[in-house]
PDB file of N, CA and C and ligand atoms in Angstrom:
ATOM      1  N   MET A   1      79.111  54.676  32.950  1.00 79.00           N
ATOM      2  CA  MET A   1      80.190  54.644  33.945  1.00 79.00           C
ATOM      3  C   MET A   1      79.746  55.260  35.266  1.00 79.00           C
ATOM      4  N   ILE A   2      79.018  56.350  35.176  1.00 83.00           N
ATOM      5  CA  ILE A   2      78.549  57.012  36.399  1.00 83.00           C
ATOM      6  C   ILE A   2      77.573  56.115  37.170  1.00 83.00           C
ATOM      7  N   ARG A   3      76.856  55.267  36.428  1.00 88.00           N
ATOM      8  CA  ARG A   3      75.916  54.338  37.095  1.00 88.00           C
ATOM      9  C   ARG A   3      76.658  53.319  37.948  1.00 88.00           C
ATOM     10  N   LEU A   4      77.784  52.829  37.439  1.00 90.00           N
ATOM     11  CA  LEU A   4      78.571  51.844  38.184  1.00 90.00           C
ATOM     12  C   LEU A   4      79.067  52.443  39.502  1.00 90.00           C
ATOM     13  N   ILE A   5      79.562  53.658  39.451  1.00 89.00           N
ATOM     14  CA  ILE A   5      80.028  54.336  40.669  1.00 89.00           C
ATOM     15  C   ILE A   5      78.852  54.552  41.630  1.00 89.00           C
ATOM     16  N   PHE A   6      77.699  54.900  41.046  1.00 88.00           N
ATOM     17  CA  PHE A   6      76.492  55.109  41.845  1.00 88.00           C
ATOM     18  C   PHE A   6      76.116  53.840  42.599  1.00 88.00           C
ATOM     19  N   TRP A   7      76.131  52.705  41.912  1.00 92.00           N
ATOM     20  CA  TRP A   7      75.759  51.434  42.546  1.00 92.00           C
ATOM     21  C   TRP A   7      76.785  51.002  43.589  1.00 92.00           C
ATOM     22  N   ILE A   8      78.063  51.234  43.300  1.00 89.00           N
ATOM     23  CA  ILE A   8      79.102  50.902  44.291  1.00 89.00           C
ATOM     24  C   ILE A   8      78.899  51.740  45.554  1.00 89.00           C
ATOM     25  N   ALA A   9      78.577  53.017  45.361  1.00 90.00           N
ATOM     26  CA  ALA A   9      78.329  53.902  46.503  1.00 90.00           C
ATOM     27  C   ALA A   9      77.140  53.396  47.324  1.00 90.00           C
ATOM     28  N   ILE A  10      76.100  52.931  46.637  1.00 88.00           N
ATOM     29  CA  ILE A  10      74.911  52.413  47.345  1.00 88.00           C
ATOM     30  C   ILE A  10      75.268  51.150  48.130  1.00 88.00           C
ATOM     31  N   VAL A  11      76.047  50.267  47.516  1.00 91.00           N
ATOM     32  CA  VAL A  11      76.450  49.032  48.200  1.00 91.00           C
ATOM     33  C   VAL A  11      77.260  49.356  49.450  1.00 91.00           C
ATOM     34  N   PHE A  12      78.185  50.299  49.329  1.00 90.00           N
ATOM     35  CA  PHE A  12      78.984  50.676  50.500  1.00 90.00           C
ATOM     36  C   PHE A  12      78.117  51.322  51.582  1.00 90.00           C
ATOM     37  N   ALA A  13      77.171  52.121  51.159  1.00 90.00           N
ATOM     38  CA  ALA A  13      76.275  52.777  52.127  1.00 90.00           C
ATOM     39  C   ALA A  13      75.441  51.737  52.864  1.00 90.00           C
ATOM     40  N   VAL A  14      74.948  50.739  52.136  1.00 89.00           N
ATOM     41  CA  VAL A  14      74.143  49.688  52.762  1.00 89.00           C
ATOM     42  C   VAL A  14      74.992  48.881  53.731  1.00 89.00           C
ATOM     43  N   LEU A  15      76.220  48.531  53.315  1.00 90.00           N
ATOM     44  CA  LEU A  15      77.111  47.779  54.197  1.00 90.00           C
ATOM     45  C   LEU A  15      77.436  48.578  55.452  1.00 90.00           C
ATOM     46  N   TRP A  16      77.648  49.875  55.298  1.00 91.00           N
ATOM     47  CA  TRP A  16      77.976  50.726  56.453  1.00 91.00           C
ATOM     48  C   TRP A  16      76.797  50.793  57.421  1.00 91.00           C
ATOM     49  N   LEU A  17      75.614  50.958  56.848  1.00 87.00           N
ATOM     50  CA  LEU A  17      74.417  51.012  57.696  1.00 87.00           C
ATOM     51  C   LEU A  17      74.186  49.676  58.401  1.00 87.00           C
ATOM     52  N   TRP A  18      74.421  48.588  57.665  1.00 89.00           N
ATOM     53  CA  TRP A  18      74.189  47.255  58.231  1.00 89.00           C
ATOM     54  C   TRP A  18      75.135  47.007  59.404  1.00 89.00           C
ATOM     55  N   ARG A  19      76.397  47.418  59.249  1.00 87.00           N
ATOM     56  CA  ARG A  19      77.352  47.243  60.348  1.00 87.00           C
ATOM     57  C   ARG A  19      76.986  48.116  61.537  1.00 87.00           C
ATOM     58  N   LYS A  20      76.425  49.259  61.237  1.00 85.00           N
ATOM     59  CA  LYS A  20      76.055  50.182  62.316  1.00 85.00           C
ATOM     60  C   LYS A  20      74.868  49.642  63.111  1.00 85.00           C
ATOM     61  N   ILE A  21      73.954  48.976  62.418  1.00 81.00           N
ATOM     62  CA  ILE A  21      72.740  48.469  63.073  1.00 81.00           C
ATOM     63  C   ILE A  21      73.017  47.133  63.766  1.00 81.00           C
ATOM     64  N   LYS A  22      73.891  46.324  63.167  1.00 78.00           N
ATOM     65  CA  LYS A  22      74.093  44.946  63.627  1.00 78.00           C
ATOM     66  C   LYS A  22      74.479  44.804  65.108  1.00 78.00           C
ATOM     67  N   PRO A  23      75.416  45.580  65.654  1.00 70.00           N
ATOM     68  CA  PRO A  23      75.829  45.294  67.042  1.00 70.00           C
ATOM     69  C   PRO A  23      74.793  45.646  68.102  1.00 70.00           C
ATOM     70  N   THR A  24      73.706  46.291  67.744  1.00 63.00           N
ATOM     71  CA  THR A  24      72.739  46.720  68.762  1.00 63.00           C
ATOM     72  C   THR A  24      72.059  45.571  69.508  1.00 63.00           C
ATOM     73  N   PRO A  25      71.611  44.484  68.840  1.00 61.00           N
ATOM     74  CA  PRO A  25      70.942  43.448  69.646  1.00 61.00           C
ATOM     75  C   PRO A  25      71.942  42.562  70.376  1.00 61.00           C
ATOM     76  N   ARG A  26      72.742  43.153  71.247  1.00 60.00           N
ATOM     77  CA  ARG A  26      73.735  42.393  72.013  1.00 60.00           C
ATOM     78  C   ARG A  26      73.421  42.457  73.492  1.00 60.00           C
ATOM     79  N   GLN A  27      72.149  42.391  73.835  1.00 61.00           N
ATOM     80  CA  GLN A  27      71.774  42.441  75.242  1.00 61.00           C
ATOM     81  C   GLN A  27      71.641  41.026  75.784  1.00 61.00           C
ATOM     82  N   PRO A  28      72.060  40.803  76.987  1.00 60.00           N
ATOM     83  CA  PRO A  28      71.941  39.454  77.555  1.00 60.00           C
ATOM     84  C   PRO A  28      70.492  39.040  77.690  1.00 60.00           C
ATOM     85  N   ALA A  29      70.178  37.870  77.161  1.00 59.00           N
ATOM     86  CA  ALA A  29      68.799  37.387  77.167  1.00 59.00           C
ATOM     87  C   ALA A  29      68.489  36.595  78.424  1.00 59.00           C
ATOM     88  N   GLN A  30      69.496  36.364  79.270  1.00 55.00           N
ATOM     89  CA  GLN A  30      69.264  35.538  80.452  1.00 55.00           C
ATOM     90  C   GLN A  30      68.588  36.308  81.561  1.00 55.00           C
ATOM     91  N   ARG A  31      68.679  37.629  81.517  1.00 54.00           N
ATOM     92  CA  ARG A  31      68.160  38.426  82.619  1.00 54.00           C
ATOM     93  C   ARG A  31      66.649  38.303  82.763  1.00 54.00           C
ATOM     94  N   GLY A  32      65.957  38.260  81.617  1.00 55.00           N
ATOM     95  CA  GLY A  32      64.508  38.148  81.666  1.00 55.00           C
ATOM     96  C   GLY A  32      64.056  36.853  82.296  1.00 55.00           C
ATOM     97  N   ALA A  33      64.777  35.780  82.023  1.00 51.00           N
ATOM     98  CA  ALA A  33      64.405  34.490  82.587  1.00 51.00           C
ATOM     99  C   ALA A  33      64.640  34.479  84.095  1.00 51.00           C
ATOM    100  N   GLU A  34      65.694  35.180  84.544  1.00 49.00           N
ATOM    101  CA  GLU A  34      65.976  35.215  85.985  1.00 49.00           C
ATOM    102  C   GLU A  34      64.911  35.999  86.733  1.00 49.00           C
ATOM    103  N   GLN A  35      64.446  37.075  86.110  1.00 54.00           N
ATOM    104  CA  GLN A  35      63.482  37.932  86.788  1.00 54.00           C
ATOM    105  C   GLN A  35      62.067  37.388  86.715  1.00 54.00           C
ATOM    106  N   ALA A  36      61.817  36.424  85.827  1.00 69.00           N
ATOM    107  CA  ALA A  36      60.472  35.885  85.702  1.00 69.00           C
ATOM    108  C   ALA A  36      60.101  35.147  86.983  1.00 69.00           C
ATOM    109  N   LEU A  37      58.973  35.509  87.526  1.00 78.00           N
ATOM    110  CA  LEU A  37      58.543  34.892  88.772  1.00 78.00           C
ATOM    111  C   LEU A  37      57.871  33.559  88.489  1.00 78.00           C
ATOM    112  N   LEU A  38      58.108  32.647  89.399  1.00 90.00           N
ATOM    113  CA  LEU A  38      57.456  31.350  89.281  1.00 90.00           C
ATOM    114  C   LEU A  38      56.015  31.486  89.773  1.00 90.00           C
ATOM    115  N   MET A  39      55.075  31.115  88.922  1.00 94.00           N
ATOM    116  CA  MET A  39      53.668  31.248  89.272  1.00 94.00           C
ATOM    117  C   MET A  39      53.157  29.924  89.828  1.00 94.00           C
ATOM    118  N   VAL A  40      52.369  30.041  90.891  1.00 95.00           N
ATOM    119  CA  VAL A  40      51.761  28.846  91.481  1.00 95.00           C
ATOM    120  C   VAL A  40      50.245  29.035  91.507  1.00 95.00           C
ATOM    121  N   ARG A  41      49.534  27.940  91.663  1.00 96.00           N
ATOM    122  CA  ARG A  41      48.081  27.967  91.611  1.00 96.00           C
ATOM    123  C   ARG A  41      47.541  27.686  93.003  1.00 96.00           C
ATOM    124  N   CYS A  42      46.599  28.501  93.422  1.00 96.00           N
ATOM    125  CA  CYS A  42      45.942  28.276  94.703  1.00 96.00           C
ATOM    126  C   CYS A  42      45.132  26.991  94.618  1.00 96.00           C
ATOM    127  N   ALA A  43      45.378  26.088  95.579  1.00 96.00           N
ATOM    128  CA  ALA A  43      44.697  24.788  95.544  1.00 96.00           C
ATOM    129  C   ALA A  43      43.223  24.920  95.899  1.00 96.00           C
ATOM    130  N   HIS A  44      42.832  26.043  96.482  1.00 96.00           N
ATOM    131  CA  HIS A  44      41.440  26.205  96.887  1.00 96.00           C
ATOM    132  C   HIS A  44      40.596  26.874  95.801  1.00 96.00           C
ATOM    133  N   CYS A  45      41.047  28.045  95.331  1.00 96.00           N
ATOM    134  CA  CYS A  45      40.222  28.789  94.380  1.00 96.00           C
ATOM    135  C   CYS A  45      40.794  28.759  92.967  1.00 96.00           C
ATOM    136  N   GLY A  46      42.023  28.290  92.806  1.00 95.00           N
ATOM    137  CA  GLY A  46      42.579  28.136  91.464  1.00 95.00           C
ATOM    138  C   GLY A  46      43.223  29.376  90.894  1.00 95.00           C
ATOM    139  N   VAL A  47      43.345  30.446  91.682  1.00 96.00           N
ATOM    140  CA  VAL A  47      43.953  31.669  91.170  1.00 96.00           C
ATOM    141  C   VAL A  47      45.469  31.481  91.096  1.00 96.00           C
ATOM    142  N   HIS A  48      46.073  32.096  90.092  1.00 96.00           N
ATOM    143  CA  HIS A  48      47.529  32.018  89.935  1.00 96.00           C
ATOM    144  C   HIS A  48      48.172  33.251  90.540  1.00 96.00           C
ATOM    145  N   LEU A  49      49.250  33.053  91.275  1.00 95.00           N
ATOM    146  CA  LEU A  49      49.946  34.158  91.911  1.00 95.00           C
ATOM    147  C   LEU A  49      51.428  33.832  92.007  1.00 95.00           C
ATOM    148  N   PRO A  50      52.281  34.855  92.166  1.00 94.00           N
ATOM    149  CA  PRO A  50      53.722  34.583  92.298  1.00 94.00           C
ATOM    150  C   PRO A  50      54.011  33.750  93.540  1.00 94.00           C
ATOM    151  N   GLN A  51      55.011  32.903  93.406  1.00 93.00           N
ATOM    152  CA  GLN A  51      55.313  31.971  94.502  1.00 93.00           C
ATOM    153  C   GLN A  51      55.735  32.692  95.776  1.00 93.00           C
ATOM    154  N   ASP A  52      56.404  33.846  95.627  1.00 92.00           N
ATOM    155  CA  ASP A  52      56.861  34.545  96.836  1.00 92.00           C
ATOM    156  C   ASP A  52      55.706  35.178  97.598  1.00 92.00           C
ATOM    157  N   ARG A  53      54.528  35.275  96.970  1.00 94.00           N
ATOM    158  CA  ARG A  53      53.360  35.809  97.668  1.00 94.00           C
ATOM    159  C   ARG A  53      52.404  34.719  98.091  1.00 94.00           C
ATOM    160  N   ALA A  54      52.678  33.482  97.706  1.00 96.00           N
ATOM    161  CA  ALA A  54      51.775  32.382  98.017  1.00 96.00           C
ATOM    162  C   ALA A  54      52.155  31.744  99.348  1.00 96.00           C
ATOM    163  N   LEU A  55      51.170  31.101  99.957  1.00 96.00           N
ATOM    164  CA  LEU A  55      51.390  30.382 101.212  1.00 96.00           C
ATOM    165  C   LEU A  55      51.372  28.895 100.898  1.00 96.00           C
ATOM    166  N   SER A  56      52.353  28.181 101.439  1.00 95.00           N
ATOM    167  CA  SER A  56      52.456  26.757 101.135  1.00 95.00           C
ATOM    168  C   SER A  56      52.032  25.937 102.339  1.00 95.00           C
ATOM    169  N   ASN A  57      51.400  24.814 102.033  1.00 91.00           N
ATOM    170  CA  ASN A  57      51.023  23.865 103.075  1.00 91.00           C
ATOM    171  C   ASN A  57      51.263  22.482 102.482  1.00 91.00           C
ATOM    172  N   GLY A  58      52.421  21.935 102.754  1.00 90.00           N
ATOM    173  CA  GLY A  58      52.776  20.668 102.148  1.00 90.00           C
ATOM    174  C   GLY A  58      53.037  20.850 100.660  1.00 90.00           C
ATOM    175  N   GLN A  59      52.317  20.106  99.834  1.00 91.00           N
ATOM    176  CA  GLN A  59      52.504  20.185  98.397  1.00 91.00           C
ATOM    177  C   GLN A  59      51.642  21.262  97.760  1.00 91.00           C
ATOM    178  N   HIS A  60      50.687  21.816  98.503  1.00 95.00           N
ATOM    179  CA  HIS A  60      49.739  22.759  97.929  1.00 95.00           C
ATOM    180  C   HIS A  60      50.142  24.198  98.222  1.00 95.00           C
ATOM    181  N   TRP A  61      49.709  25.096  97.329  1.00 96.00           N
ATOM    182  CA  TRP A  61      49.922  26.531  97.483  1.00 96.00           C
ATOM    183  C   TRP A  61      48.575  27.215  97.614  1.00 96.00           C
ATOM    184  N   TYR A  62      48.541  28.282  98.384  1.00 97.00           N
ATOM    185  CA  TYR A  62      47.286  29.015  98.608  1.00 97.00           C
ATOM    186  C   TYR A  62      47.537  30.508  98.468  1.00 97.00           C
ATOM    187  N   CYS A  63      46.487  31.232  98.048  1.00 96.00           N
ATOM    188  CA  CYS A  63      46.623  32.663  97.817  1.00 96.00           C
ATOM    189  C   CYS A  63      46.487  33.441  99.122  1.00 96.00           C
ATOM    190  N   THR A  64      45.697  32.946 100.066  1.00 97.00           N
ATOM    191  CA  THR A  64      45.478  33.641 101.337  1.00 97.00           C
ATOM    192  C   THR A  64      45.528  32.640 102.485  1.00 97.00           C
ATOM    193  N   GLN A  65      45.649  33.191 103.692  1.00 97.00           N
ATOM    194  CA  GLN A  65      45.651  32.338 104.891  1.00 97.00           C
ATOM    195  C   GLN A  65      44.312  31.632 105.042  1.00 97.00           C
ATOM    196  N   ALA A  66      43.218  32.310 104.676  1.00 96.00           N
ATOM    197  CA  ALA A  66      41.893  31.697 104.792  1.00 96.00           C
ATOM    198  C   ALA A  66      41.791  30.459 103.903  1.00 96.00           C
ATOM    199  N   HIS A  67      42.300  30.555 102.680  1.00 96.00           N
ATOM    200  CA  HIS A  67      42.252  29.398 101.784  1.00 96.00           C
ATOM    201  C   HIS A  67      43.163  28.289 102.275  1.00 96.00           C
ATOM    202  N   LEU A  68      44.285  28.690 102.916  1.00 96.00           N
ATOM    203  CA  LEU A  68      45.178  27.679 103.486  1.00 96.00           C
ATOM    204  C   LEU A  68      44.461  26.918 104.590  1.00 96.00           C
ATOM    205  N   ASN A  69      43.701  27.641 105.425  1.00 96.00           N
ATOM    206  CA  ASN A  69      42.973  26.991 106.511  1.00 96.00           C
ATOM    207  C   ASN A  69      41.879  26.070 105.973  1.00 96.00           C
ATOM    208  N   GLU A  70      41.231  26.488 104.865  1.00 94.00           N
ATOM    209  CA  GLU A  70      40.137  25.686 104.318  1.00 94.00           C
ATOM    210  C   GLU A  70      40.651  24.470 103.560  1.00 94.00           C
ATOM    211  N   GLY A  71      41.872  24.556 103.091  1.00 93.00           N
ATOM    212  CA  GLY A  71      42.456  23.408 102.395  1.00 93.00           C
ATOM    213  C   GLY A  71      42.099  23.378 100.935  1.00 93.00           C
ATOM    214  N   PRO A  72      42.504  22.308 100.250  1.00 93.00           N
ATOM    215  CA  PRO A  72      42.248  22.207  98.808  1.00 93.00           C
ATOM    216  C   PRO A  72      40.762  22.130  98.507  1.00 93.00           C
ATOM    217  N   ALA A  73      40.389  22.586  97.329  1.00 89.00           N
ATOM    218  CA  ALA A  73      38.999  22.558  96.915  1.00 89.00           C
ATOM    219  C   ALA A  73      38.540  21.109  96.783  1.00 89.00           C
ATOM    220  N   PRO A  74      37.307  20.805  97.187  1.00 80.00           N
ATOM    221  CA  PRO A  74      36.830  19.419  97.101  1.00 80.00           C
ATOM    222  C   PRO A  74      36.715  18.927  95.666  1.00 80.00           C
ATOM    223  N   ARG A  75      36.403  19.842  94.736  1.00 67.00           N
ATOM    224  CA  ARG A  75      36.267  19.425  93.323  1.00 67.00           C
ATOM    225  C   ARG A  75      37.625  19.519  92.640  1.00 67.00           C
ATOM    226  N   GLU A  76      38.034  18.429  92.059  1.00 53.00           N
ATOM    227  CA  GLU A  76      39.303  18.416  91.350  1.00 53.00           C
ATOM    228  C   GLU A  76      39.081  17.960  89.937  1.00 53.00           C
ATOM    229  N   ARG A  77      39.682  18.686  89.019  1.00 52.00           N
ATOM    230  CA  ARG A  77      39.519  18.340  87.620  1.00 52.00           C
ATOM    231  C   ARG A  77      40.769  17.666  87.094  1.00 52.00           C
TER     232      ARG A  77
HETATM  233 ZN1   ZN B 101      42.726  31.013  96.835  1.00 61.11          ZN
END
């Protein structure tokens, strides 16, 4: 008889702990996607950098003003 009470107590303890842990992962997952920066590739040297730091010239993006002046790399893969 004491074993039955023991097991009921364990079940209640597990349920209580589970309810206590369950509400924690309630953080909005959209924030990370909003903060993720869009990465662009320099058309001259191929380095990847955030779009807000890149320089655009038409359809191409460049990492520096010098690469923008030189234009896209002659070799294209
Ligand atoms: Zn570059």
